[in-house]
Tab-separated table of N, CA and C in Angstrom:
chain	number	residue	atom	x	y	z
A	1	UNK	N	0.928	-1.139	0.197
A	1	UNK	CA	0.116	-0.208	0.192
A	1	UNK	C	0.501	1.303	-0.089
A	2	UNK	N	0.556	2.205	-0.721
A	2	UNK	CA	1.531	3.718	-0.949
A	2	UNK	C	0.279	4.509	0.042
A	3	UNK	N	1.041	5.375	1.051
A	3	UNK	CA	0.431	6.380	1.633
A	3	UNK	C	0.873	7.506	0.750
A	4	UNK	N	-0.063	8.713	0.507
A	4	UNK	CA	0.457	10.420	-0.275
A	4	UNK	C	-0.009	11.292	0.875
A	5	UNK	N	0.749	12.051	1.474
A	5	UNK	CA	0.454	13.646	2.144
A	5	UNK	C	0.629	14.685	1.380
A	6	UNK	N	-0.357	15.095	0.977
A	6	UNK	CA	0.198	16.744	0.373
A	6	UNK	C	-0.143	17.619	1.877
A	7	UNK	N	0.867	18.816	1.496
A	7	UNK	CA	0.853	20.248	2.175
A	7	UNK	C	1.617	21.022	1.443
A	8	UNK	N	1.433	22.153	2.194
A	8	UNK	CA	1.709	23.996	1.517
A	8	UNK	C	0.804	24.302	0.702
A	9	UNK	N	-0.467	24.436	0.459
A	9	UNK	CA	-2.013	24.939	0.006
A	9	UNK	C	-1.695	26.236	0.562
A	10	UNK	N	-2.789	27.539	0.287
A	10	UNK	CA	-3.126	28.555	1.011
A	10	UNK	C	-3.454	29.178	0.061
A	11	UNK	N	-3.858	30.613	0.214
A	11	UNK	CA	-4.066	31.260	-0.738
A	11	UNK	C	-3.243	32.670	-1.102
A	12	UNK	N	-3.150	33.028	-2.309
A	12	UNK	CA	-2.215	33.804	-2.921
A	12	UNK	C	-2.624	34.763	-3.543
A	13	UNK	N	-2.542	35.969	-4.091
A	13	UNK	CA	-2.983	37.049	-5.161
A	13	UNK	C	-2.486	36.639	-6.491
A	14	UNK	N	-3.198	36.985	-7.470
A	14	UNK	CA	-2.712	36.311	-8.892
A	14	UNK	C	-1.043	37.329	-8.743
A	15	UNK	N	-0.164	36.221	-9.333
A	15	UNK	CA	0.764	36.587	-9.492
A	15	UNK	C	1.752	36.117	-8.421
A	16	UNK	N	1.072	35.627	-7.521
A	16	UNK	CA	2.364	34.873	-6.556
A	16	UNK	C	2.443	33.354	-6.660
A	17	UNK	N	3.161	32.758	-5.569
A	17	UNK	CA	3.710	31.411	-5.759
A	17	UNK	C	3.496	30.863	-4.315
A	18	UNK	N	2.936	29.476	-5.125
A	18	UNK	CA	3.278	28.887	-3.857
A	18	UNK	C	3.793	26.893	-3.886
A	19	UNK	N	4.746	26.343	-3.294
A	19	UNK	CA	5.397	25.126	-3.317
A	19	UNK	C	4.402	24.021	-2.568
A	20	UNK	N	3.861	23.331	-3.635
A	20	UNK	CA	3.560	21.775	-2.692
A	20	UNK	C	4.226	21.303	-2.607
A	21	UNK	N	3.847	20.048	-1.206
A	21	UNK	CA	5.083	18.884	-1.278
A	21	UNK	C	3.846	17.606	-0.761
A	22	UNK	N	4.730	16.652	-1.371
A	22	UNK	CA	4.126	15.425	-0.640
A	22	UNK	C	4.482	14.611	-0.762
A	23	UNK	N	4.144	13.763	1.008
A	23	UNK	CA	5.591	13.068	1.358
A	23	UNK	C	4.823	11.546	1.310
A	24	UNK	N	5.819	10.303	0.385
A	24	UNK	CA	5.192	9.147	0.325
A	24	UNK	C	5.839	8.117	1.333
A	25	UNK	N	4.789	7.658	1.217
A	25	UNK	CA	5.498	6.401	2.392
A	25	UNK	C	5.483	4.997	1.810
A	26	UNK	N	6.413	4.808	1.082
A	26	UNK	CA	6.804	3.896	0.603
A	26	UNK	C	8.628	3.761	0.046
A	27	UNK	N	9.132	2.488	0.482
A	27	UNK	CA	10.700	2.246	0.561
A	27	UNK	C	10.939	2.735	-1.111
A	28	UNK	N	10.041	2.025	-1.829
A	28	UNK	CA	10.800	1.448	-3.370
A	28	UNK	C	10.375	3.083	-4.277
A	29	UNK	N	10.374	4.392	-3.346
A	29	UNK	CA	9.420	5.103	-3.920
A	29	UNK	C	10.188	5.440	-5.430
A	30	UNK	N	11.048	5.760	-5.473
A	30	UNK	CA	12.355	5.814	-6.713
A	30	UNK	C	11.453	5.362	-7.439
A	31	UNK	N	10.896	4.099	-7.607
A	31	UNK	CA	10.176	3.506	-8.825
A	31	UNK	C	9.055	3.802	-9.395
A	32	UNK	N	8.508	4.704	-8.768
A	32	UNK	CA	7.454	5.167	-9.089
A	32	UNK	C	7.168	6.537	-9.990
A	33	UNK	N	6.109	6.355	-11.068
A	33	UNK	CA	5.711	7.462	-11.545
A	33	UNK	C	4.761	8.035	-11.119
A	34	UNK	N	4.974	9.331	-10.571
A	34	UNK	CA	4.629	10.545	-9.790
A	34	UNK	C	3.995	11.656	-10.503
A	35	UNK	N	2.259	12.254	-9.764
A	35	UNK	CA	1.699	12.912	-10.593
A	35	UNK	C	1.135	14.339	-10.064
A	36	UNK	N	1.125	15.607	-10.180
A	36	UNK	CA	-0.090	16.321	-9.733
A	36	UNK	C	-1.020	16.680	-9.996
A	37	UNK	N	-2.229	16.364	-9.641
A	37	UNK	CA	-3.709	16.700	-10.727
A	37	UNK	C	-4.414	17.739	-9.613
A	38	UNK	N	-5.333	18.424	-10.160
A	38	UNK	CA	-6.489	19.110	-9.244
A	38	UNK	C	-7.765	18.847	-10.045
A	39	UNK	N	-8.672	19.345	-8.960
A	39	UNK	CA	-10.007	19.538	-9.121
A	39	UNK	C	-10.400	20.945	-8.625
A	40	UNK	N	-11.159	21.387	-9.419
A	40	UNK	CA	-11.536	23.092	-9.102
A	40	UNK	C	-13.231	22.707	-8.646
A	41	UNK	N	-13.592	23.321	-8.304
A	41	UNK	CA	-15.256	23.465	-7.762
A	41	UNK	C	-15.862	23.056	-9.069
A	42	UNK	N	-17.021	22.242	-9.019
A	42	UNK	CA	-17.556	21.917	-9.761
A	42	UNK	C	-16.955	21.494	-11.523
A	43	UNK	N	-15.324	21.093	-11.443
A	43	UNK	CA	-15.104	20.241	-12.453
A	43	UNK	C	-14.313	19.094	-12.092
A	44	UNK	N	-13.940	18.729	-13.583
A	44	UNK	CA	-13.704	17.225	-13.174
A	44	UNK	C	-12.154	17.536	-13.388
A	45	UNK	N	-11.628	16.194	-12.764
A	45	UNK	CA	-10.196	16.440	-12.252
A	45	UNK	C	-8.925	16.566	-13.460
A	46	UNK	N	-8.072	16.883	-13.109
A	46	UNK	CA	-7.447	17.792	-13.939
A	46	UNK	C	-6.034	16.921	-14.305
A	47	UNK	N	-5.549	16.489	-14.495
A	47	UNK	CA	-4.120	16.345	-14.677
A	47	UNK	C	-2.772	17.487	-14.928
A	48	UNK	N	-2.057	17.676	-13.997
A	48	UNK	CA	-1.369	18.765	-14.111
A	48	UNK	C	0.133	18.650	-14.870
A	49	UNK	N	0.806	17.617	-14.024
A	49	UNK	CA	2.281	17.567	-14.730
A	49	UNK	C	2.352	15.981	-13.750
A	50	UNK	N	3.540	15.431	-14.717
A	50	UNK	CA	4.113	14.192	-14.286
A	50	UNK	C	5.864	14.237	-14.057
A	51	UNK	N	6.352	13.017	-13.473
A	51	UNK	CA	7.330	12.839	-13.482
A	51	UNK	C	7.956	11.852	-13.402
A	52	UNK	N	8.835	10.950	-14.262
A	52	UNK	CA	8.877	9.565	-14.379
A	52	UNK	C	10.176	9.321	-13.359
A	53	UNK	N	10.510	8.167	-13.391
A	53	UNK	CA	11.695	7.685	-12.478
A	53	UNK	C	13.083	8.141	-12.550
A	54	UNK	N	13.261	8.427	-14.326
A	54	UNK	CA	14.134	9.038	-14.617
A	54	UNK	C	14.195	10.940	-14.602
A	55	UNK	N	12.881	11.312	-14.217
A	55	UNK	CA	13.284	12.631	-13.969
A	55	UNK	C	12.434	13.160	-14.730
A	56	UNK	N	12.388	12.979	-16.203
A	56	UNK	CA	11.518	13.443	-17.192
A	56	UNK	C	9.783	13.939	-16.653
A	57	UNK	N	9.688	14.765	-17.172
A	57	UNK	CA	8.881	15.389	-16.749
A	57	UNK	C	7.516	15.974	-17.987
A	58	UNK	N	6.220	16.175	-17.498
A	58	UNK	CA	5.551	16.284	-18.719
A	58	UNK	C	4.466	17.583	-18.087
A	59	UNK	N	3.766	18.673	-18.196
A	59	UNK	CA	3.229	19.600	-18.147
A	59	UNK	C	1.539	19.177	-18.826
A	60	UNK	N	0.370	19.616	-18.726
A	60	UNK	CA	-0.206	20.312	-19.042
A	60	UNK	C	-0.210	21.526	-19.593
A	61	UNK	N	-0.996	21.914	-20.746
A	61	UNK	CA	-0.476	23.101	-21.485
A	61	UNK	C	-0.778	24.198	-20.418
A	62	UNK	N	-2.160	24.751	-19.638
A	62	UNK	CA	-2.223	25.909	-18.740
A	62	UNK	C	-1.096	26.205	-18.168
A	63	UNK	N	-0.422	25.100	-17.341
A	63	UNK	CA	0.402	25.554	-16.392
A	63	UNK	C	2.253	25.431	-17.017
A	64	UNK	N	1.873	24.906	-18.232
A	64	UNK	CA	3.777	25.203	-18.891
A	64	UNK	C	4.353	26.346	-18.935
A	65	UNK	N	5.580	26.064	-17.855
A	65	UNK	CA	6.505	27.286	-17.967
A	65	UNK	C	5.821	28.462	-16.932
A	66	UNK	N	5.121	27.719	-15.813
A	66	UNK	CA	4.743	28.560	-14.524
A	66	UNK	C	4.897	27.369	-13.456
A	67	UNK	N	4.587	26.122	-13.836
A	67	UNK	CA	4.523	25.079	-12.683
A	67	UNK	C	6.092	24.278	-12.852
A	68	UNK	N	6.769	23.826	-12.056
A	68	UNK	CA	7.701	22.851	-12.041
A	68	UNK	C	7.382	21.948	-10.902
A	69	UNK	N	7.104	20.445	-11.696
A	69	UNK	CA	7.433	19.500	-10.933
A	69	UNK	C	8.863	18.546	-10.728
A	70	UNK	N	9.427	18.182	-9.113
A	70	UNK	CA	10.538	18.293	-9.046
A	70	UNK	C	10.451	16.874	-7.828
A	71	UNK	N	11.304	15.707	-7.825
A	71	UNK	CA	11.278	14.439	-6.907
A	71	UNK	C	12.633	14.799	-5.861
A	72	UNK	N	12.719	13.954	-4.478
A	72	UNK	CA	13.919	13.877	-3.752
A	72	UNK	C	13.634	12.625	-3.332
A	73	UNK	N	14.176	11.398	-4.198
A	73	UNK	CA	14.056	10.323	-4.130
A	73	UNK	C	14.498	10.026	-2.743
A	74	UNK	N	15.720	10.580	-2.197
A	74	UNK	CA	16.326	9.989	-1.013
A	74	UNK	C	15.187	10.360	0.232
A	75	UNK	N	14.515	11.571	-0.185
A	75	UNK	CA	13.505	12.034	1.222
A	75	UNK	C	12.111	11.304	0.568
A	76	UNK	N	12.123	10.740	-0.341
A	76	UNK	CA	10.187	10.406	-0.479
A	76	UNK	C	9.185	11.373	-0.516
A	77	UNK	N	9.654	12.377	-1.281
A	77	UNK	CA	9.169	13.564	-1.121
A	77	UNK	C	8.943	13.825	-2.875
A	78	UNK	N	7.783	14.616	-3.208
A	78	UNK	CA	7.367	15.360	-4.294
A	78	UNK	C	6.846	16.406	-4.361
A	79	UNK	N	7.340	16.982	-5.519
A	79	UNK	CA	7.245	18.706	-4.691
A	79	UNK	C	6.776	19.705	-6.444
A	80	UNK	N	5.655	20.289	-5.987
A	80	UNK	CA	4.807	20.996	-7.076
A	80	UNK	C	5.654	22.934	-6.758
A	81	UNK	N	6.684	23.262	-7.271
A	81	UNK	CA	6.732	24.804	-7.537
A	81	UNK	C	5.241	25.642	-7.884
A	82	UNK	N	4.823	26.025	-7.451
A	82	UNK	CA	3.874	26.387	-8.452
A	82	UNK	C	3.788	28.649	-9.005
A	83	UNK	N	4.542	29.121	-9.797
A	83	UNK	CA	4.480	30.480	-10.084
A	83	UNK	C	3.893	31.252	-10.640
A	84	UNK	N	3.545	32.511	-10.774
A	84	UNK	CA	2.659	33.395	-11.565
A	84	UNK	C	1.291	32.924	-11.440
A	85	UNK	N	0.789	32.392	-10.474
A	85	UNK	CA	0.061	32.061	-9.918
A	85	UNK	C	-1.564	32.705	-10.540
A	86	UNK	N	-2.553	32.180	-11.180
A	86	UNK	CA	-3.989	33.110	-11.849
A	86	UNK	C	-5.441	32.210	-11.271
A	87	UNK	N	-6.054	32.826	-10.951
A	87	UNK	CA	-7.083	32.556	-10.349
A	87	UNK	C	-7.894	31.649	-11.095
A	88	UNK	N	-7.535	30.909	-12.246
A	88	UNK	CA	-8.286	30.198	-12.657
A	88	UNK	C	-7.363	28.414	-12.132
A	89	UNK	N	-5.995	28.801	-11.582
A	89	UNK	CA	-5.782	27.841	-10.912
A	89	UNK	C	-6.018	27.177	-9.850
A	90	UNK	N	-6.952	27.937	-9.068
A	90	UNK	CA	-7.723	27.997	-7.780
A	90	UNK	C	-8.343	26.278	-7.959
A	91	UNK	N	-8.063	25.680	-7.110
A	91	UNK	CA	-8.183	23.985	-6.593
A	91	UNK	C	-7.858	23.259	-5.483
A	92	UNK	N	-8.663	22.233	-5.288
A	92	UNK	CA	-7.558	21.021	-4.488
A	92	UNK	C	-6.762	20.100	-5.207
A	93	UNK	N	-5.071	20.123	-5.116
A	93	UNK	CA	-3.958	20.195	-5.437
A	93	UNK	C	-3.945	18.125	-4.921
A	94	UNK	N	-3.934	17.252	-5.607
A	94	UNK	CA	-3.653	16.231	-5.761
A	94	UNK	C	-2.665	15.231	-5.784
A	95	UNK	N	-1.456	14.945	-5.223
A	95	UNK	CA	-0.869	14.001	-5.764
A	95	UNK	C	-0.960	12.509	-5.810
A	96	UNK	N	-0.589	12.074	-7.252
A	96	UNK	CA	-0.368	10.341	-7.438
A	96	UNK	C	0.649	9.753	-7.697
A	97	UNK	N	0.435	8.625	-7.709
A	97	UNK	CA	1.727	7.263	-7.699
A	97	UNK	C	1.211	6.210	-8.564
A	98	UNK	N	2.207	5.650	-9.212
A	98	UNK	CA	2.066	4.616	-9.955
A	98	UNK	C	2.983	4.056	-10.043
A	99	UNK	N	3.670	2.753	-10.005
A	99	UNK	CA	4.331	1.474	-10.122
A	99	UNK	C	4.119	1.059	-11.280
A	100	UNK	N	3.223	0.967	-12.176
A	100	UNK	CA	3.700	0.385	-13.406
A	100	UNK	C	3.696	1.503	-14.903
A	101	UNK	N	3.362	2.709	-14.291
A	101	UNK	CA	3.484	3.846	-15.469
A	101	UNK	C	5.262	3.639	-15.767
A	102	UNK	N	5.369	4.244	-17.166
A	102	UNK	CA	6.746	4.496	-16.787
A	102	UNK	C	6.805	4.928	-18.320
A	103	UNK	N	8.293	5.995	-18.478
A	103	UNK	CA	8.032	6.428	-19.574
A	103	UNK	C	7.538	7.111	-20.494
A	104	UNK	N	7.177	6.720	-21.513
A	104	UNK	CA	5.849	7.486	-22.598
A	104	UNK	C	4.753	7.141	-21.774
A	105	UNK	N	4.939	6.211	-20.892
A	105	UNK	CA	2.965	6.246	-20.527
A	105	UNK	C	3.054	6.985	-19.221
A	106	UNK	N	4.255	7.602	-18.499
A	106	UNK	CA	3.772	8.374	-17.211
A	106	UNK	C	3.433	10.087	-17.427
A	107	UNK	N	1.975	9.604	-17.790
A	107	UNK	CA	2.026	11.374	-18.224
A	107	UNK	C	1.119	12.187	-17.590
A	108	UNK	N	0.826	13.165	-17.390
A	108	UNK	CA	-0.319	13.832	-16.852
A	108	UNK	C	-1.800	13.531	-16.682
A	109	UNK	N	-2.273	12.819	-17.923
A	109	UNK	CA	-3.445	12.324	-17.786
A	109	UNK	C	-3.540	10.609	-17.823
A	110	UNK	N	-2.389	10.475	-17.283
A	110	UNK	CA	-2.356	8.916	-17.444
A	110	UNK	C	-3.635	8.097	-16.066
A	111	UNK	N	-3.807	7.021	-16.160
A	111	UNK	CA	-4.752	6.208	-14.827
A	111	UNK	C	-3.766	5.961	-13.984
A	112	UNK	N	-3.804	6.908	-12.601
A	112	UNK	CA	-2.494	6.678	-11.348
A	112	UNK	C	-3.364	5.859	-10.246
A	113	UNK	N	-2.473	4.743	-9.708
A	113	UNK	CA	-3.442	3.853	-8.877
A	113	UNK	C	-3.628	4.594	-7.415
A	114	UNK	N	-3.209	5.421	-7.026
A	114	UNK	CA	-2.625	5.729	-5.213
A	114	UNK	C	-2.973	7.106	-5.353
A	115	UNK	N	-3.584	7.361	-4.427
A	115	UNK	CA	-3.922	9.430	-4.450
A	115	UNK	C	-3.757	9.801	-3.334
A	116	UNK	N	-3.480	10.629	-2.577
A	116	UNK	CA	-3.462	11.697	-1.789
A	116	UNK	C	-4.748	12.237	-1.144
A	117	UNK	N	-5.300	13.083	-0.245
A	117	UNK	CA	-6.390	13.912	0.112
A	117	UNK	C	-6.726	14.916	-0.570
A	118	UNK	N	-5.224	15.652	-0.830
A	118	UNK	CA	-5.238	16.867	-1.308
A	118	UNK	C	-5.007	18.356	-0.589
A	119	UNK	N	-4.962	19.294	-0.900
A	119	UNK	CA	-4.526	20.281	-0.186
A	119	UNK	C	-4.647	21.376	-1.076
A	120	UNK	N	-5.459	22.432	-0.725
A	120	UNK	CA	-6.281	23.387	-1.590
A	120	UNK	C	-5.618	24.525	-1.722
A	121	UNK	N	-5.449	25.026	-2.883
A	121	UNK	CA	-4.990	26.314	-3.129
A	121	UNK	C	-5.977	27.224	-3.734
A	122	UNK	N	-5.766	28.660	-3.300
A	122	UNK	CA	-6.792	29.374	-3.756
A	122	UNK	C	-5.787	30.848	-4.225
A	123	UNK	N	-6.413	31.093	-5.406
A	123	UNK	CA	-5.776	32.261	-6.446
A	123	UNK	C	-6.804	33.607	-6.056
A	124	UNK	N	-6.625	34.347	-5.904
A	124	UNK	CA	-7.345	35.602	-5.573
A	124	UNK	C	-6.902	36.699	-6.791
A	125	UNK	N	-8.279	37.559	-7.387
A	125	UNK	CA	-7.900	37.866	-8.604
A	125	UNK	C	-7.313	39.386	-8.396
């Protein structure tokens, strides 16, 4: 079983920055494809970014150039640095993990197996 816990959410004005952290309780974390998703009120969950076991990253178009996903395998930790925040970034942000997704299949829109509870991000106009 894989447990994920996110923190770092909060409220920022437009143009602000936040860094989200996801701690993963799994010894072989380095073997997992990791992703960040978000769900805004009244909308479907959306894949934001992914990072594979080799550190290759992918982003959805709306955040590319503003968000950066990274991982620290020694600390079993996943990060999402969010810069130049916009009101449309307001959502609950959720981290996800999967052991079988790798390489070209480790994508923001992939079907991940394990999910955290999420941390809320609010961006004011």
